[in-house]
C-alpha positions as a printed Julia matrix, in Angstrom:
144×3 Matrix{Float64}:
 -46.56    7.03   -8.36
 -49.29    6.9   -11.01
 -48.66    4.82  -14.13
 -50.36    5.7   -17.4
 -52.47    2.66  -18.38
 -52.31    3.71  -22.04
 -48.57    3.0   -22.09
 -49.16   -0.51  -20.76
 -51.91   -1.1   -23.35
 -49.66    0.17  -26.13
 -46.77   -2.07  -25.03
 -49.16   -5.01  -24.78
 -50.32   -4.35  -28.35
 -46.67   -4.33  -29.49
 -46.25   -7.83  -28.01
 -48.93   -9.14  -30.36
 -48.01   -6.96  -33.34
 -44.34   -7.97  -33.37
 -44.84  -11.49  -31.93
 -42.78  -10.71  -28.83
 -42.94  -12.38  -25.42
 -41.58   -9.41  -23.47
 -40.97   -5.67  -23.88
 -39.48   -3.08  -21.54
 -39.12    0.72  -21.65
 -37.29    3.12  -19.36
 -37.98    6.85  -19.12
 -36.0     8.84  -16.57
 -36.52    6.92  -13.32
 -39.59    4.93  -14.46
 -39.2     1.44  -15.86
 -42.15   -0.51  -17.34
 -41.87   -4.15  -18.35
 -44.74   -6.07  -20.01
 -44.61   -9.78  -20.79
 -46.89  -12.62  -21.84
 -47.52  -15.49  -19.49
 -46.13  -18.75  -20.77
 -47.33  -22.07  -19.39
 -45.49  -25.37  -19.57
 -47.27  -28.66  -20.18
 -45.07  -31.78  -20.05
 -42.01  -29.53  -20.34
 -43.29  -28.14  -23.67
 -43.93  -24.38  -23.82
 -47.5   -23.33  -24.56
 -48.19  -19.69  -25.32
 -51.14  -17.73  -24.04
 -54.25  -17.17  -26.2
 -52.9   -13.8   -27.38
 -50.57  -15.67  -29.75
 -52.93  -18.48  -30.7
 -52.42  -17.83  -34.43
 -48.78  -18.84  -34.18
 -49.65  -22.07  -32.4
 -52.33  -22.88  -34.98
 -49.72  -22.67  -37.76
 -47.5   -25.11  -35.85
 -50.37  -27.52  -35.22
 -50.83  -28.01  -38.97
 -47.3   -29.38  -39.27
 -47.55  -31.55  -36.13
 -48.31  -34.66  -38.23
 -45.12  -34.08  -40.24
 -43.0   -33.87  -37.1
 -43.97  -37.41  -36.09
 -42.81  -38.84  -39.42
 -39.56  -36.91  -39.65
 -36.54  -35.61  -37.78
 -37.22  -32.24  -36.22
 -34.39  -29.7   -36.1
 -34.99  -26.83  -33.69
 -33.5   -23.37  -33.23
 -30.8   -23.31  -30.55
 -31.42  -19.61  -29.81
 -33.9   -16.76  -30.15
 -33.29  -14.52  -33.15
 -33.98  -13.92  -36.82
 -33.7   -16.87  -39.22
 -31.98  -16.57  -42.58
 -31.96  -19.26  -45.29
 -28.75  -18.06  -46.99
 -25.46  -16.43  -45.94
 -26.44  -13.15  -47.65
 -29.36  -11.77  -49.66
 -29.53  -13.36  -53.12
 -27.07  -16.14  -52.28
 -27.8   -19.88  -52.6
 -29.94  -21.24  -49.74
 -28.37  -23.62  -47.21
 -31.35  -26.0   -47.38
 -34.25  -26.49  -49.79
 -37.06  -29.03  -49.82
 -35.77  -32.27  -51.36
 -32.07  -31.5   -50.73
 -29.9   -34.1   -48.97
 -28.37  -32.83  -45.74
 -25.57  -34.41  -43.73
 -25.13  -34.13  -39.98
 -23.15  -30.97  -39.24
 -24.1   -29.12  -42.46
 -25.32  -25.57  -41.9
 -29.06  -25.5   -42.53
 -29.82  -21.91  -41.5
 -28.37  -18.84  -39.8
 -30.01  -17.33  -36.73
 -28.99  -13.75  -36.03
 -29.0   -12.74  -32.38
 -27.6    -9.46  -31.1
 -25.86   -8.7   -34.44
 -24.11  -12.1   -34.37
 -24.71  -14.61  -37.17
 -25.01  -18.08  -35.63
 -24.78  -21.02  -38.04
 -27.28  -23.77  -37.15
 -25.9   -27.24  -37.97
 -28.06  -30.22  -38.85
 -28.3   -32.72  -36.01
 -28.88  -35.65  -38.39
 -28.54  -36.91  -41.95
 -31.64  -36.75  -44.12
 -33.61  -35.11  -46.9
 -35.33  -31.78  -46.23
 -39.04  -32.49  -45.98
 -40.22  -29.07  -44.78
 -38.76  -25.66  -43.94
 -40.88  -24.35  -41.07
 -39.56  -20.78  -40.86
 -39.68  -18.09  -43.53
 -36.5   -16.22  -44.44
 -36.03  -13.12  -42.27
 -38.67  -14.1   -39.72
 -38.14  -14.4   -35.95
 -37.61  -17.77  -34.25
 -37.86  -18.8   -30.61
 -35.58  -21.15  -28.71
 -36.67  -24.73  -29.4
 -38.93  -23.78  -32.33
 -38.87  -26.3   -35.19
 -37.05  -24.75  -38.16
 -36.61  -27.75  -40.48
 -38.0   -31.28  -40.71
 -35.92  -34.06  -42.33
 -37.07  -37.47  -43.58
């Protein structure tokens, strides 16, 4: 069986374009799956150079993480700051948050998952833009 290399290149480009870690297509009885290699260092995921821009953005907020409480996404999906478009945001910089308060919604497979705060504090930084994708374990909010 001969596989068209252009399809693999195109799928690989989609990984970078849409910030994906894996993509798969099936046509008749042919299935092609392309994924990025992820490496772990001290149990912390490190992405390959193809997504270095994303890691560089996170590095700039690394100093803030040390001086605050980091709240991470419990799942992969799309982050939303409010329950519906135009509604009041769950969390804003400077707002007091109590443990258990919803700070964001992460949509995964058409299901809206409320993300509760794991601690009391004041929102220092919101690390994810509204409507943007998040990965499991990615920092979404930092509290002081």
